[in-house]
Structures are given as structure tokens and as C-alpha cells.
Short mmCIF file of C-alpha atoms in Angstrom, two decimals:
data_model
loop_
_atom_site.label_atom_id
_atom_site.label_comp_id
_atom_site.label_asym_id
_atom_site.label_seq_id
_atom_site.Cartn_x
_atom_site.Cartn_y
_atom_site.Cartn_z
CA MET P 18 -1.51 -25.18 11.90
CA LYS P 19 -0.55 -21.23 12.26
CA THR P 20 -0.30 -21.26 15.15
CA LYS P 21 2.39 -24.29 15.03
CA LEU P 22 3.37 -21.96 11.56
CA TYR P 23 4.52 -18.74 14.25
CA LEU P 24 6.18 -20.29 16.58
CA ALA P 25 8.87 -21.85 13.75
CA LEU P 26 8.87 -18.70 12.43
CA PHE P 27 9.61 -16.98 15.77
CA CYS P 28 11.81 -19.94 16.82
CA VAL P 29 13.91 -19.41 13.39
CA ALA P 30 14.30 -15.44 13.86
CA PHE P 31 15.00 -15.57 17.37
CA PHE P 32 16.81 -18.35 18.46
CA TRP P 33 18.98 -17.90 15.83
CA GLY P 34 20.13 -14.61 15.93
CA THR P 35 21.66 -15.95 19.40
CA THR P 36 23.91 -18.42 18.03
CA PHE P 37 26.57 -15.58 16.11
CA LEU P 38 27.40 -14.00 19.75
CA GLY P 39 27.06 -18.48 21.06
CA ILE P 40 29.80 -18.77 18.80
CA ARG P 41 31.82 -15.81 19.64
CA ILE P 42 31.64 -17.25 23.04
CA GLY P 43 32.01 -21.10 23.15
CA ILE P 44 35.21 -20.82 20.76
CA GLU P 45 36.54 -18.14 23.55
CA THR P 46 38.17 -21.44 24.30
CA ILE P 47 36.49 -24.82 22.07
CA PRO P 48 38.78 -25.35 18.83
CA PRO P 49 35.56 -23.81 16.47
CA PHE P 50 35.21 -27.30 14.16
CA LEU P 51 35.05 -29.50 17.65
CA LEU P 52 32.32 -26.54 18.72
CA ALA P 53 30.41 -27.08 16.09
CA GLY P 54 30.57 -30.70 15.80
CA ILE P 55 30.17 -31.12 19.14
CA ARG P 56 27.35 -29.23 19.39
CA ASN P 57 25.66 -30.65 16.17
CA LEU P 58 26.64 -34.17 18.27
CA ILE P 59 24.59 -33.36 20.76
CA SER P 60 21.09 -31.84 19.43
CA GLY P 61 21.10 -35.47 17.19
CA PHE P 62 21.09 -37.23 19.32
CA ILE P 63 18.92 -35.94 21.75
CA ILE P 64 15.51 -35.82 18.66
CA PHE P 65 17.44 -39.04 18.05
CA PHE P 66 16.92 -40.12 20.62
CA TYR P 67 13.00 -37.99 21.49
CA LEU P 68 12.43 -40.05 18.22
CA LEU P 69 13.24 -44.26 19.96
CA LEU P 70 10.76 -43.68 23.14
CA GLN P 71 8.21 -42.32 21.16
CA ARG P 72 8.38 -45.03 18.75
CA LYS P 73 9.52 -43.14 15.12
CA LEU P 74 12.46 -43.98 14.41
CA GLU P 75 12.87 -45.43 10.13
CA PRO P 76 15.05 -47.63 8.61
CA VAL P 77 17.06 -45.19 6.71
CA ASN P 78 17.71 -46.85 3.27
CA PRO P 79 20.73 -45.86 0.90
CA ARG P 80 19.59 -43.47 -0.75
CA GLN P 81 17.75 -41.29 1.62
CA PHE P 82 21.54 -41.56 3.43
CA LEU P 83 23.09 -40.12 0.34
CA ARG P 84 20.56 -37.81 0.40
CA ALA P 85 20.98 -37.03 4.09
CA PHE P 86 24.62 -37.20 3.73
CA ILE P 87 24.35 -33.72 0.99
CA LEU P 88 22.51 -32.05 3.10
CA SER P 89 24.78 -32.70 5.79
CA ILE P 90 27.95 -31.42 4.06
CA MET P 91 26.07 -27.87 2.79
CA MET P 92 23.91 -26.87 5.51
CA ILE P 93 25.87 -28.16 8.47
CA VAL P 94 30.13 -28.80 7.96
CA LEU P 95 30.27 -26.38 5.07
CA ALA P 96 27.37 -23.89 6.33
CA ASN P 97 27.15 -23.74 10.00
CA GLY P 98 31.52 -25.32 10.47
CA LEU P 99 32.23 -21.87 8.31
CA THR P 100 30.41 -19.33 9.52
CA THR P 101 32.20 -20.86 13.70
CA TYR P 102 35.66 -20.93 12.00
CA SER P 103 34.98 -17.31 10.94
CA GLU P 104 33.97 -16.24 14.13
CA LYS P 105 37.73 -16.54 14.51
CA TYR P 106 38.00 -14.45 12.32
CA ILE P 107 35.06 -10.96 12.41
CA THR P 108 33.21 -10.16 14.72
CA SER P 109 30.22 -11.98 14.94
CA GLY P 110 28.30 -8.39 13.46
CA LEU P 111 29.70 -8.86 10.67
CA ALA P 112 29.35 -12.93 10.26
CA SER P 113 25.04 -11.99 10.76
CA LEU P 114 25.63 -9.37 8.50
CA ILE P 115 27.01 -11.53 6.03
CA SER P 116 24.94 -13.83 7.11
CA THR P 117 21.86 -11.29 5.15
CA LEU P 118 23.06 -12.16 1.84
CA SER P 119 21.70 -15.39 2.11
CA PRO P 120 17.97 -14.32 0.56
CA PHE P 121 19.64 -13.01 -1.66
CA PHE P 122 21.38 -16.06 -2.72
CA VAL P 123 18.01 -18.04 -1.96
CA LEU P 124 16.21 -15.89 -4.52
CA ILE P 125 18.98 -15.25 -8.05
CA LEU P 126 19.32 -19.45 -7.49
CA ASN P 127 15.82 -19.71 -7.45
CA LEU P 128 15.42 -17.16 -11.03
CA ILE P 129 17.75 -19.41 -12.36
CA LEU P 130 16.64 -22.59 -11.85
CA GLY P 131 12.73 -21.47 -12.61
CA ASN P 132 11.05 -21.92 -8.82
CA GLU P 133 10.30 -18.23 -8.47
CA LYS P 134 9.17 -15.64 -10.34
CA LEU P 135 10.62 -12.17 -8.87
CA SER P 136 7.83 -9.79 -7.76
CA ILE P 137 8.04 -6.38 -6.76
CA LYS P 138 5.56 -7.08 -3.66
CA THR P 139 9.57 -9.81 -2.50
CA THR P 140 12.57 -7.39 -4.02
CA LEU P 141 10.91 -4.04 -2.50
CA GLY P 142 10.98 -6.38 1.15
CA ILE P 143 14.56 -7.26 0.83
CA LEU P 144 15.66 -3.56 -1.15
CA LEU P 145 13.62 -2.47 3.01
CA GLY P 146 16.19 -5.24 4.86
CA MET P 147 18.83 -4.56 3.26
CA PHE P 148 19.02 -1.23 3.19
CA GLY P 149 18.22 -0.96 6.96
CA ILE P 150 21.57 -4.07 7.55
CA PHE P 151 23.57 -0.69 5.97
CA LEU P 152 21.97 1.39 8.31
CA ILE P 153 23.18 -0.93 11.60
CA TYR P 154 26.10 -1.27 9.71
CA GLN P 155 26.79 2.14 7.62
CA ASN P 156 30.59 2.10 10.25
CA SER P 157 31.38 -1.17 10.06
CA LEU P 158 32.06 -1.81 6.47
CA SER P 159 35.35 -1.06 6.08
CA ASP P 160 35.90 -4.31 8.24
CA LEU P 161 35.02 -6.42 4.71
CA LEU P 162 39.00 -4.26 3.38
CA ASN P 163 41.10 -5.30 7.27
CA PRO P 164 43.43 -7.92 5.90
CA GLU P 165 42.70 -9.71 9.26
CA TYR P 166 39.10 -10.34 8.59
CA ARG P 167 39.05 -11.63 4.95
CA GLN P 168 39.53 -15.34 6.02
CA GLY P 169 36.81 -14.94 8.01
CA VAL P 170 34.47 -12.99 5.14
CA PHE P 171 35.59 -16.21 2.24
CA ALA P 172 34.37 -18.13 5.35
CA ILE P 173 30.89 -16.77 5.93
CA LEU P 174 30.58 -16.22 2.06
CA ILE P 175 31.24 -19.48 0.99
CA ALA P 176 29.09 -20.91 4.26
CA VAL P 177 25.89 -19.17 3.43
CA LEU P 178 26.44 -19.91 -0.69
CA MET P 179 26.25 -23.53 0.99
CA TRP P 180 23.75 -23.10 2.55
CA ALA P 181 21.70 -21.39 0.29
CA ILE P 182 21.81 -24.58 -2.02
CA GLY P 183 20.59 -26.47 0.94
CA THR P 184 17.92 -24.69 1.68
CA ILE P 185 16.93 -24.69 -2.23
CA ILE P 186 17.50 -29.51 -2.10
CA THR P 187 15.52 -29.33 0.79
CA LYS P 188 12.68 -27.07 -0.48
CA LYS P 189 12.45 -29.28 -3.63
CA GLY P 190 12.00 -32.73 -0.80
CA SER P 191 11.68 -36.40 -2.52
CA GLU P 192 9.44 -38.98 -2.93
CA ASN P 193 10.45 -41.33 -0.32
CA SER P 194 12.64 -39.25 1.62
CA LEU P 195 12.84 -39.48 5.71
CA THR P 196 10.56 -37.92 7.97
CA MET P 197 11.38 -34.30 9.14
CA LEU P 198 12.92 -34.78 12.58
CA MET P 199 14.68 -38.05 10.95
CA ASN P 200 16.15 -36.51 8.41
CA VAL P 201 17.59 -33.61 10.86
CA SER P 202 18.40 -36.04 13.37
CA VAL P 203 20.27 -38.66 10.62
CA GLN P 204 22.35 -34.71 9.10
CA MET P 205 23.25 -33.26 12.32
CA ILE P 206 25.48 -36.74 13.33
CA ILE P 207 26.67 -36.75 10.20
CA ALA P 208 27.74 -33.39 9.93
CA GLY P 209 28.86 -33.98 13.92
CA ILE P 210 31.28 -36.77 13.54
CA ILE P 211 32.48 -35.09 10.13
CA LEU P 212 33.24 -31.56 11.21
CA THR P 213 34.74 -33.35 15.17
CA ALA P 214 36.77 -35.17 12.58
CA ILE P 215 38.19 -32.01 10.83
CA GLN P 216 39.40 -30.36 14.20
CA PHE P 217 41.33 -33.43 15.35
CA ILE P 218 42.67 -33.92 11.81
CA LEU P 219 43.80 -29.95 12.16
CA THR P 220 44.34 -30.08 15.16
CA PRO P 221 45.27 -33.58 17.01
CA THR P 222 46.22 -32.86 20.47
CA ILE P 223 42.54 -30.73 21.94
CA SER P 224 42.78 -30.86 25.54
CA ALA P 225 39.59 -30.46 27.96
CA GLU P 226 41.00 -29.10 31.26
CA ASN P 227 41.29 -25.21 28.67
CA TRP P 228 37.30 -24.74 27.95
CA SER P 229 35.82 -22.98 30.20
CA LEU P 230 32.22 -22.99 31.73
CA ARG P 231 31.60 -19.50 29.67
CA SER P 232 32.49 -21.56 26.41
CA VAL P 233 30.74 -25.37 27.19
CA LEU P 234 27.87 -24.07 28.50
CA ALA P 235 27.64 -21.44 25.53
CA MET P 236 28.02 -25.43 23.42
CA VAL P 237 25.31 -26.35 24.52
CA TYR P 238 22.87 -23.00 24.86
CA LEU P 239 23.60 -24.27 20.66
CA ALA P 240 22.80 -27.55 20.25
CA VAL P 241 19.63 -27.16 22.07
CA PHE P 242 18.21 -24.00 21.23
CA GLY P 243 20.59 -23.37 18.42
CA SER P 244 19.77 -26.93 16.60
CA VAL P 245 16.99 -28.93 18.09
CA VAL P 246 14.68 -26.28 18.68
CA GLY P 247 15.97 -23.91 15.04
CA TYR P 248 16.79 -26.24 12.85
CA VAL P 249 14.21 -28.16 13.67
CA ALA P 250 11.94 -25.05 12.87
CA TYR P 251 13.69 -23.90 10.23
CA SER P 252 13.19 -27.59 8.55
CA TYR P 253 9.40 -27.26 9.25
CA LEU P 254 8.86 -23.16 7.75
CA ILE P 255 10.84 -24.79 4.14
CA THR P 256 7.94 -27.33 3.83
CA GLN P 257 4.87 -24.49 4.58
CA MET P 258 7.04 -21.66 2.52
CA SER P 259 9.36 -20.88 -0.58
CA SER P 260 12.19 -21.02 0.84
CA THR P 261 13.24 -16.71 -0.57
CA LYS P 262 10.47 -15.89 1.90
CA VAL P 263 12.17 -18.27 5.68
CA SER P 264 15.50 -17.07 3.97
CA VAL P 265 14.50 -13.50 4.62
CA LEU P 266 13.88 -13.75 7.99
CA SER P 267 18.40 -13.46 8.64
CA TYR P 268 17.75 -9.79 8.60
CA VAL P 269 15.51 -10.44 12.52
CA ASN P 270 18.60 -12.39 12.93
CA VAL P 271 20.52 -9.28 12.56
CA VAL P 272 18.27 -7.60 14.43
CA VAL P 273 18.30 -9.55 17.80
CA ALA P 274 21.92 -9.50 17.41
CA LEU P 275 22.02 -5.99 17.35
CA PHE P 276 19.72 -6.66 20.98
CA LEU P 277 22.05 -9.12 23.10
CA GLY P 278 24.58 -6.29 21.65
CA TRP P 279 23.22 -3.54 23.82
CA LEU P 280 22.21 -6.37 26.20
CA ILE P 281 25.24 -7.50 27.83
CA LEU P 282 28.00 -6.04 26.07
CA ASP P 283 26.62 -2.72 26.40
CA GLU P 284 26.10 -1.04 23.08
CA THR P 285 24.52 2.11 22.75
CA ILE P 286 21.38 2.12 20.68
CA THR P 287 21.01 5.04 18.55
CA SER P 288 17.34 6.33 16.41
CA ARG P 289 19.00 5.80 13.17
CA ILE P 290 19.66 1.99 14.68
CA ILE P 291 15.86 2.57 16.04
CA ILE P 292 14.54 3.53 11.45
CA ALA P 293 17.49 0.44 11.30
CA ALA P 294 15.13 -2.36 12.80
CA SER P 295 11.76 -1.09 12.26
CA LEU P 296 13.03 -0.94 8.07
CA ILE P 297 14.02 -4.66 8.73
CA ILE P 298 10.86 -5.98 10.10
CA GLY P 299 9.41 -4.54 7.41
CA GLY P 300 10.58 -6.19 4.37
CA VAL P 301 10.02 -9.01 6.73
CA PHE P 302 5.91 -8.15 6.54
CA ILE P 303 6.04 -7.00 2.71
CA VAL P 304 7.48 -10.38 2.12
CA ASN P 305 5.46 -12.93 3.79
CA TYR P 306 2.57 -11.27 3.72
CA LYS P 307 -1.23 -12.58 2.26
CA LYS P 308 -4.25 -10.82 1.79
CA ALA P 309 -6.90 -12.95 3.84
CA LYS P 310 -8.88 -14.72 1.53
#
């Protein structure tokens, strides 16, 4: 059980950290909502056919469909769709920075709803992580005041809020809910159809001839590792840990995004960045650490 938990933690922390770069490459030639739509249709049907082959498909009643529909709107159409859209106007680094607000949104909402009590350990972990983020992006925070970034920033702020609300709803669960994989598959297929429809409403004439191989490969990567591996792992973690603790993994995503910037874009890693990364990982450890009984 612990091995499965640690594997899921790694998948969410690492693969979701790579999605910011993947999205940036994908939208170079593919419209953002179409990229998000096709990505989720591919991943949704991968899981669907896996369940079909395993003979684990379940009938979906109206109540289960409604729950899946609401979560797909919040966590995929709005959260994933608007994050993809935002990277047309802001850098992948800034997008990953703003996404670190997720633990705050989840924690505040949980405190308001009475789902969690504020502990010194959780507060310290979040503060350490946020200080690490500040050190990494200290020189980039002024970008938030740049008019050309405002539309992208507003989009991703809504995305982060919707993700936080969806995370809490997922954690709450339902008495007659679908199994995890079936639920994720239904959500992705619903969201994929809606996101694709949105793009065709915005731009009725879309030509795939202009899509680069680089963008198409990024879309496939996002579908397999960002959605199938990452989202399934996240859905599993939500059933095993508190939503606040799981959301703190967004700090690690930023470290991964930073490393990829160094590896692929030749960005410099300074001593400040190393200290910041240590603070972020330390914050995640403090929030999730439990003494052995």
C-alpha cells in the first residue's frame, strides 16, 4: 500500500510538473481549448478501453453522471482548459507559480467548511513552500502588473480556484459513486467533448495542416502522462490523504518546471534557486510527515 502511495505521489509531483512545459509547446501551433479537448478525449478513451478489456466497465446512473459532469466542468474544462489558455499570454514559469496558490485555496475552503483544523505543521509547510516560490520568482513577480499578462493571470486564477473546489468535492465522495478509473474516464470524455466544442465555437475554421510535429507530440505526452498517469494518481491520492496535503504537491511541480527550464531551455540555476528548491521540498515533507507509531 505504501509503495502504491509513494508511486502516486511521484507521478503527481513529477509528471504534472512537466505539463506546464508540455502545454507551452503544444499551443505553439494548436489552439488551446482544442489541445485540452483532444488531450482529454485521448486519455479518457485510453482508460475506457482499458476497463473494457478488463471487463470492469460500469453502468452510469443519472446521479453518478451528474456528479462526474460537475467535476469535469470544474477540474478539467475550467481548471485544465483555462490553464492551457493562460499560457498563450503568460510564461509556463509564471503559470506554475500561480498554480502554487492551490494549497491556500484548498486550505481556506476546508477551514470555512470545517473539514480541517489549522495546525502548526500544515501552516509551517505551506509558508516554507511559498517562501521558496518567492525566492525562485522574486524577479518575475513584476510581470503580474504587465497589461499583456493580465488576461492569462485572470484565467489561471479562476483555474486554480475551480481546481480547489473540485478537489474538496472529490474528497467528500459519494455513497454510490463510480470506481476511480470509471469516474476519471467519464469526466475526461465529457470535458474533452465540451472543450473541443468551445474551440470550434470560438474558431469555426481550424486547419490541422499548420500543426507542428513538436506540438502534436506534446499533446500526446500531455494525454498519456499529464492526464492518464497524473490525474489517475491524483484521484487515488485524494482517497488516501487530506486534500490540503495533496494540493501542497504543486510546490514540487514548480521545482520540476524549473529543472526542465534548465535542461531544455538552458536557464541558469543559481544558489538562490537551490535554497528555494530545498525549502519547497522541506515544506512538502513537513506537511506530509507522520511519526511512526
